[in-house]
Amino acid sequence: MPSVLVVGATGMVGASLSRQLKQQHPTWPLTVYFRNPQADNWFRNVVGVDRIEHGTFEDAARVRSLAAEHDIVINAGSSFDPALSQAIVDGLKQRQGGSKGTLIHVSGGGNFIDRRTDGKYSAASKVWNDSNEDDIKKVNPSMLNGAADRIILDAGNDGSINTFIVNQALTYGVAEGPLPSLGVGYKILTGNAQSLGFVPYIGDGSALLSVIHIDDALRFILRIVDLAVMQEVIGSAESRYYIIYGERVAWKDVATVLAKTLHNKGVFPSPEPRSVSFEEAGEGEIPKLLGSNMLMQGDRSAALGFKATARSILEHIPEDLESHTF
Ligand SMILES: NC(=O)c1ccc[n+]([C@@H]2O[C@H](COP(=O)([O-])OP(=O)(O)OC[C@H]3O[C@@H](n4cnc5c(N)ncnc54)[C@H](OP(=O)(O)O)[C@@H]3O)[C@@H](O)[C@H]2O)c1
């Protein structure tokens, strides 16, 4: 029975993944790593985990030693923390015993933005396809999640550990768990809007964002866990990089539904989003996302049976944010 360590277990992906993994594989020893002890009861009583470890991503020595004790590590915590990924890789390399350690890493579609700054759809923009290994070879540290992905791809290619990367689009839906998280995607969109005082889109907002529902993503991640355990690992690390998305939506359409939803919840006086320039769209990396097309294609994932079934994010936003207090 493979032992599994889930890192970032209290998050949108991590909590549901832990519960469903234990449900599907009750005999696999499951350890969860997170920092908030308020979540202990849920993991003990609802998920039925075998072991709870508290700690932060910054405690590299601890992450390393925990990774060294497990057959499989699933990083559902951070795709943009290369030090965390390095600690996991180093730990898995230090495992005692015959078999190689396995890392299953959840990465994000922010890698594949076209870096336009005008918010316009472009038919000429690159569509990144997981079945094209040359596309995946281009993943690099200048991308939003590229530094961690690169460490993992390199470790997979040097053959010291088995690696699988699931790169999912911006994720919507409702998380389960003790302290349900909005998830990184909604946190970025709503947090940025709150700091601006309105919901922005750039230019005409016709640029396309790729999105996926959490249930569709989880079904596929669990499929990859099974694959990692059941099948012999062969080929390059790039051949185990899977892209998943459910639909592509225009930024203006997302902003329109989000603005109406936040208005109905009393967050903003106006139910309308606002068209702004790149410079006015927020802080840090966020305008890069809002101004860009994110065009992903998962032919390799589809060949493994991935098929999105959820309703559109445009229908989901009001219900996903309903129970959240802003
Ligand atoms: N949601 C999306 O739109 C999306 C799309 C594509 C890829 N991804 C990737 O999928 C992964 C999971 O995303 P998510 O939406 O589930 O994220 P999330 O809900 O924000 O959860 C993040 C998890 O990491 C933990 N965490 C964060 N910083 C930590 C630290 N310094 N030390 C210890 N724990 C820490 C959080 O713990 P606390 O509960 O204590 O904060 C939580 O368990 C991330 O790598 C993300 O980039 C997400």
Coordinates of C-alpha atoms and ligand atoms in Angstrom, one line a residue:
M1 CA 0.0 0.0 0.0
P2 CA 1.6 3.3 -1.0
S3 CA 1.8 5.9 1.7
V4 CA 0.7 9.3 0.6
L5 CA 1.5 12.8 1.9
V6 CA -0.8 15.7 0.9
V7 CA 0.8 19.1 1.2
G8 CA -1.6 22.1 1.5
A9 CA -4.4 19.8 2.7
T10 CA -6.7 22.6 3.9
G11 CA -6.9 24.3 0.5
M12 CA -9.6 24.2 -2.1
V13 CA -7.9 21.4 -4.0
G14 CA -6.2 19.7 -1.0
A15 CA -9.2 19.2 1.3
S16 CA -11.5 17.5 -1.3
L17 CA -8.6 15.6 -2.7
S18 CA -7.6 14.2 0.8
R19 CA -11.2 13.2 1.5
Q20 CA -11.8 11.5 -1.9
L21 CA -8.4 9.8 -1.9
K22 CA -9.1 8.2 1.5
Q23 CA -12.6 7.2 0.3
Q24 CA -11.2 5.6 -2.8
H25 CA -8.2 4.0 -1.1
P26 CA -9.0 3.5 2.5
T27 CA -6.1 1.2 3.1
W28 CA -3.4 3.6 1.8
P29 CA -1.8 5.4 4.8
L30 CA -2.6 9.1 4.3
T31 CA -0.7 11.9 6.0
V32 CA -1.9 15.5 5.7
Y33 CA 0.4 18.6 6.2
F34 CA -1.1 21.9 7.0
R35 CA -0.6 24.7 9.5
N36 CA -4.0 25.4 11.1
P37 CA -4.8 23.0 14.0
Q38 CA -8.5 24.0 13.8
A39 CA -8.7 21.6 10.9
D40 CA -7.6 18.6 12.8
N41 CA -11.1 17.3 13.8
W42 CA -12.3 17.4 10.2
F43 CA -9.3 15.5 8.9
R44 CA -9.5 13.0 11.7
N45 CA -13.3 12.4 11.8
V46 CA -14.5 13.2 8.3
V47 CA -11.6 12.1 6.2
G48 CA -10.2 9.5 8.5
V49 CA -6.5 10.3 7.9
D50 CA -3.8 8.2 9.4
R51 CA -1.5 11.0 10.4
I52 CA -1.7 14.8 10.8
E53 CA 1.5 17.0 10.6
H54 CA 1.4 20.7 11.3
G55 CA 3.9 23.0 9.6
T56 CA 4.6 25.7 7.0
F57 CA 6.0 25.6 3.5
E58 CA 8.9 27.6 4.8
D59 CA 10.1 24.8 7.0
A60 CA 12.1 23.1 4.3
A61 CA 13.8 20.6 6.6
R62 CA 10.5 19.4 7.9
V63 CA 8.9 19.1 4.4
R64 CA 12.0 17.2 3.2
S65 CA 12.0 14.7 6.1
L66 CA 8.2 14.1 5.7
A67 CA 8.6 13.6 1.9
A68 CA 11.4 11.1 2.6
E69 CA 9.0 9.0 4.7
H70 CA 6.3 8.7 2.0
D71 CA 6.0 6.8 -1.3
I72 CA 3.9 9.6 -2.9
V73 CA 3.8 13.3 -2.2
I74 CA 0.9 15.4 -3.7
N75 CA 1.6 19.1 -3.7
A76 CA -1.8 20.7 -3.6
G77 CA -0.5 23.7 -1.7
S78 CA 1.6 25.9 -3.9
S79 CA 2.6 25.9 -7.5
F80 CA 4.6 29.1 -7.2
D81 CA 7.0 28.3 -4.4
P82 CA 10.1 26.7 -6.0
A83 CA 11.7 26.3 -2.5
L84 CA 8.8 24.1 -1.4
S85 CA 9.0 22.0 -4.6
Q86 CA 12.8 21.6 -4.1
A87 CA 12.3 20.4 -0.5
I88 CA 9.8 17.8 -1.7
V89 CA 12.0 16.6 -4.5
D90 CA 15.1 16.4 -2.2
G91 CA 13.1 14.5 0.4
L92 CA 11.7 12.0 -2.1
K93 CA 15.3 11.5 -3.4
Q94 CA 16.4 10.6 0.2
R95 CA 13.9 7.8 0.6
Q96 CA 15.2 4.6 1.9
G97 CA 14.3 1.3 0.2
G98 CA 14.1 0.1 -3.3
S99 CA 11.3 1.9 -5.1
K100 CA 11.5 5.5 -6.4
G101 CA 9.4 8.2 -4.8
T102 CA 6.6 9.9 -6.7
L103 CA 5.7 13.5 -6.8
I104 CA 2.3 14.6 -8.1
H105 CA 2.2 18.3 -8.5
V106 CA -0.7 20.6 -9.1
S107 CA 0.4 23.5 -11.3
G108 CA -1.6 26.4 -12.9
G109 CA -2.6 27.8 -16.2
G110 CA -1.0 31.1 -15.4
N111 CA 2.1 29.7 -17.2
F112 CA 0.3 29.9 -20.5
I113 CA -0.8 33.5 -20.7
D114 CA 0.2 35.3 -23.9
R115 CA 1.3 38.5 -22.0
R116 CA -0.8 40.9 -24.0
T117 CA -1.6 44.0 -22.1
D118 CA -4.7 45.2 -24.0
G119 CA -7.2 42.5 -22.9
K120 CA -8.0 41.6 -26.6
Y121 CA -8.6 38.2 -28.0
S122 CA -6.0 37.1 -30.5
A123 CA -6.5 34.2 -32.9
A124 CA -2.7 34.3 -33.3
S125 CA -1.9 33.5 -29.7
K126 CA -0.2 30.3 -28.9
V127 CA -2.4 27.4 -27.7
W128 CA -0.3 25.3 -25.3
N129 CA -0.9 21.6 -25.8
D130 CA 0.1 18.9 -23.4
S131 CA 0.5 16.3 -26.2
N132 CA 3.3 18.4 -27.7
E133 CA 6.4 17.7 -25.6
D134 CA 8.1 20.7 -27.2
D135 CA 5.5 23.0 -25.7
I136 CA 6.2 21.5 -22.2
K137 CA 10.0 21.8 -22.7
K138 CA 9.4 25.5 -23.0
V139 CA 8.1 25.7 -19.4
N140 CA 10.6 28.0 -17.6
P141 CA 11.1 30.0 -14.5
S142 CA 9.8 33.3 -16.1
M143 CA 6.3 31.8 -16.2
L144 CA 4.0 32.3 -13.2
N145 CA 4.4 28.7 -12.0
G146 CA 7.4 27.8 -14.2
A147 CA 10.1 27.8 -11.6
A148 CA 8.5 25.0 -9.6
D149 CA 7.5 23.1 -12.7
R150 CA 11.0 23.3 -14.0
I151 CA 12.5 21.8 -10.8
I152 CA 10.1 19.0 -11.0
L153 CA 10.5 18.3 -14.8
D154 CA 14.3 18.2 -14.3
A155 CA 14.0 15.8 -11.4
G156 CA 11.7 13.6 -13.5
N157 CA 14.0 13.6 -16.4
D158 CA 17.1 12.8 -14.3
G159 CA 15.2 9.7 -13.3
S160 CA 15.8 10.0 -9.5
I161 CA 12.0 10.3 -8.8
N162 CA 8.8 9.8 -10.8
T163 CA 7.0 13.0 -11.5
F164 CA 3.5 13.9 -12.7
I165 CA 2.3 17.5 -13.1
V166 CA -1.4 18.3 -13.5
N167 CA -1.7 21.9 -14.8
Q168 CA -5.2 23.1 -14.3
A169 CA -6.9 26.3 -15.5
L170 CA -8.3 28.9 -13.1
T171 CA -10.5 26.8 -10.8
Y172 CA -14.1 27.6 -9.7
G173 CA -16.7 25.7 -7.6
V174 CA -17.1 25.3 -3.9
A175 CA -14.4 23.8 -1.7
E176 CA -15.2 21.4 1.0
G177 CA -13.3 21.0 4.3
P178 CA -13.0 22.4 7.8
L179 CA -12.3 26.0 6.6
P180 CA -13.6 26.0 3.0
S181 CA -11.2 28.0 0.9
L182 CA -12.2 30.2 -2.1
G183 CA -9.2 28.8 -3.9
V184 CA -6.4 30.8 -5.5
G185 CA -8.4 31.8 -8.6
Y186 CA -11.4 33.4 -6.8
K187 CA -9.0 34.9 -4.2
I188 CA -7.1 36.7 -6.9
L189 CA -10.2 38.0 -8.7
T190 CA -12.2 39.1 -5.6
G191 CA -9.2 40.3 -3.6
N192 CA -8.1 42.5 -6.6
A193 CA -11.6 43.9 -7.0
Q194 CA -11.9 44.7 -3.3
S195 CA -8.6 46.6 -3.3
L196 CA -9.7 48.6 -6.4
G197 CA -13.2 49.1 -5.2
F198 CA -14.7 47.7 -8.5
V199 CA -14.4 44.7 -10.7
P200 CA -12.0 45.5 -13.6
Y201 CA -11.4 44.1 -17.1
I202 CA -8.8 45.4 -19.5
G203 CA -9.8 47.1 -22.8
D204 CA -12.7 45.4 -24.5
G205 CA -12.2 42.3 -22.3
S206 CA -12.4 39.9 -25.2
A207 CA -9.3 38.0 -24.2
L208 CA -10.0 34.5 -23.2
L209 CA -9.4 32.9 -19.8
S210 CA -9.3 29.1 -19.4
V211 CA -11.2 27.8 -16.4
I212 CA -12.2 24.4 -14.9
H213 CA -14.6 23.3 -12.2
I214 CA -13.0 21.8 -9.1
D215 CA -15.0 18.5 -9.4
D216 CA -13.7 18.0 -13.0
A217 CA -10.1 18.8 -11.8
L218 CA -10.3 16.4 -8.8
R219 CA -11.6 13.5 -10.9
F220 CA -8.5 13.8 -13.1
I221 CA -6.0 14.3 -10.3
L222 CA -7.3 11.1 -8.7
R223 CA -7.0 9.3 -12.1
I224 CA -3.3 10.4 -12.2
V225 CA -2.8 9.1 -8.6
D226 CA -4.0 5.7 -9.8
L227 CA -1.9 5.8 -12.9
A228 CA 1.2 6.7 -10.8
V229 CA 0.6 3.7 -8.6
M230 CA -0.6 1.1 -11.1
Q231 CA 1.5 1.7 -14.2
E232 CA 5.2 1.5 -14.9
V233 CA 6.6 5.0 -15.3
I234 CA 8.3 5.4 -18.7
G235 CA 9.2 8.2 -21.0
S236 CA 10.2 11.8 -20.4
A237 CA 8.8 14.0 -17.6
E238 CA 7.2 16.1 -20.3
S239 CA 5.1 13.1 -21.3
R240 CA 3.7 13.1 -17.7
Y241 CA 2.6 16.8 -17.8
Y242 CA -1.2 17.1 -18.2
I243 CA -3.2 20.2 -19.0
I244 CA -6.9 20.4 -18.0
Y245 CA -9.5 23.0 -18.6
G246 CA -13.2 23.0 -19.1
E247 CA -14.0 26.1 -21.1
R248 CA -12.6 29.4 -22.3
V249 CA -14.5 32.6 -21.3
A250 CA -14.0 36.2 -22.1
W251 CA -12.6 38.3 -19.3
K252 CA -15.4 40.8 -19.7
D253 CA -18.1 38.1 -19.2
V254 CA -16.4 36.9 -16.0
A255 CA -16.1 40.5 -14.8
T256 CA -19.8 41.2 -15.6
V257 CA -21.1 38.2 -13.5
L258 CA -18.6 38.9 -10.7
A259 CA -19.5 42.6 -10.5
K260 CA -23.2 41.7 -10.3
T261 CA -22.6 39.0 -7.7
L262 CA -20.5 41.2 -5.5
H263 CA -23.1 44.0 -5.8
N264 CA -25.9 41.7 -4.8
K265 CA -23.8 40.7 -1.8
G266 CA -23.5 44.4 -0.8
V267 CA -19.7 44.6 -1.5
F268 CA -19.9 47.2 -4.3
P269 CA -22.5 49.9 -5.0
S270 CA -22.3 49.3 -8.7
P271 CA -23.4 46.1 -10.4
E272 CA -21.2 46.9 -13.5
P273 CA -17.6 46.0 -14.1
R274 CA -15.3 48.8 -15.3
S275 CA -13.0 48.8 -18.4
V276 CA -9.5 50.0 -17.4
S277 CA -6.0 50.1 -18.8
F278 CA -3.3 47.6 -17.9
E279 CA -1.8 50.1 -15.4
E280 CA -5.1 50.6 -13.7
A281 CA -6.0 46.9 -13.3
G282 CA -4.3 46.0 -10.0
E283 CA -1.1 45.2 -8.3
G284 CA 1.8 42.8 -9.1
E285 CA 1.1 39.9 -11.5
I286 CA -2.6 40.4 -11.7
P287 CA -2.8 42.8 -14.6
K288 CA -0.7 40.3 -16.6
L289 CA -3.4 37.8 -16.1
L290 CA -6.3 40.1 -16.8
G291 CA -4.7 41.5 -20.0
S292 CA -3.9 38.2 -21.5
N293 CA -5.4 35.2 -23.3
M294 CA -4.7 31.9 -21.5
L295 CA -5.1 29.2 -24.1
M296 CA -4.6 25.7 -22.9
Q297 CA -5.3 22.4 -24.6
G298 CA -5.2 19.0 -23.0
D299 CA -5.1 16.4 -25.8
R300 CA -2.9 14.1 -23.6
S301 CA -5.4 14.4 -20.7
A302 CA -8.3 13.8 -23.0
A303 CA -6.6 10.6 -24.2
L304 CA -6.6 9.5 -20.6
G305 CA -10.3 10.1 -20.4
F306 CA -10.5 13.7 -19.1
K307 CA -13.8 15.3 -20.0
A308 CA -15.2 18.4 -18.3
T309 CA -18.8 18.0 -17.3
A310 CA -19.5 21.0 -15.1
R311 CA -21.7 24.0 -15.9
S312 CA -20.1 27.2 -17.0
I313 CA -18.3 29.5 -14.5
L314 CA -20.7 32.2 -15.6
E315 CA -23.5 30.2 -14.1
H316 CA -21.5 29.2 -11.1
I317 CA -20.0 32.4 -9.8
P318 CA -23.2 33.5 -7.8
E319 CA -23.6 30.2 -6.1
D320 CA -19.8 29.7 -5.5
L321 CA -19.6 33.0 -3.7
E322 CA -22.9 32.7 -1.9
S323 CA -21.8 31.5 1.5
H324 CA -18.6 33.6 1.5
T325 CA -18.4 36.8 3.6
F326 CA -16.4 39.6 2.0
Ligands
LIG1 N1 -7.7 27.6 -7.4 C1 -7.2 27.9 -8.7 O1 -7.8 28.7 -9.4 C2 -6.0 27.1 -9.2 C3 -5.8 27.0 -10.5 C4 -4.7 26.3 -11.0 C5 -3.8 25.8 -10.1 N2 -3.9 26.0 -8.8 C6 -2.9 25.5 -7.9 O2 -3.4 24.5 -7.1 C7 -2.8 24.5 -5.8 C8 -4.0 24.6 -4.8 O3 -4.8 25.7 -5.1 P1 -6.0 26.1 -4.1 O4 -6.9 27.0 -4.9 O5 -6.5 24.8 -3.5 O6 -5.3 27.0 -3.0 P2 -5.8 27.4 -1.6 O7 -7.2 27.1 -1.5 O8 -5.3 28.8 -1.4 O9 -5.0 26.5 -0.6 C9 -3.6 26.6 -0.4 C10 -3.2 25.7 0.7 O10 -1.8 25.9 1.0 C11 -1.7 26.3 2.3 N3 -0.6 27.2 2.5 C12 -0.4 28.4 1.9 N4 0.7 29.0 2.3 C13 1.2 28.2 3.2 C14 2.4 28.2 4.0 N5 3.3 29.2 3.8 N6 2.7 27.2 4.8 C15 1.8 26.2 5.0 N7 0.7 26.1 4.3 C16 0.4 27.1 3.4 C17 -3.0 26.8 2.8 O11 -3.1 26.7 4.2 P3 -4.0 27.7 5.0 O12 -5.4 27.0 4.9 O13 -3.4 27.6 6.4 O14 -3.9 29.0 4.4 C18 -3.9 25.8 2.0 O15 -3.9 24.6 2.6 C19 -1.9 25.7 -5.8 O16 -0.6 25.3 -6.1 C20 -2.5 26.6 -6.9 O17 -1.6 27.5 -7.5 C21 -5.1 26.6 -8.3

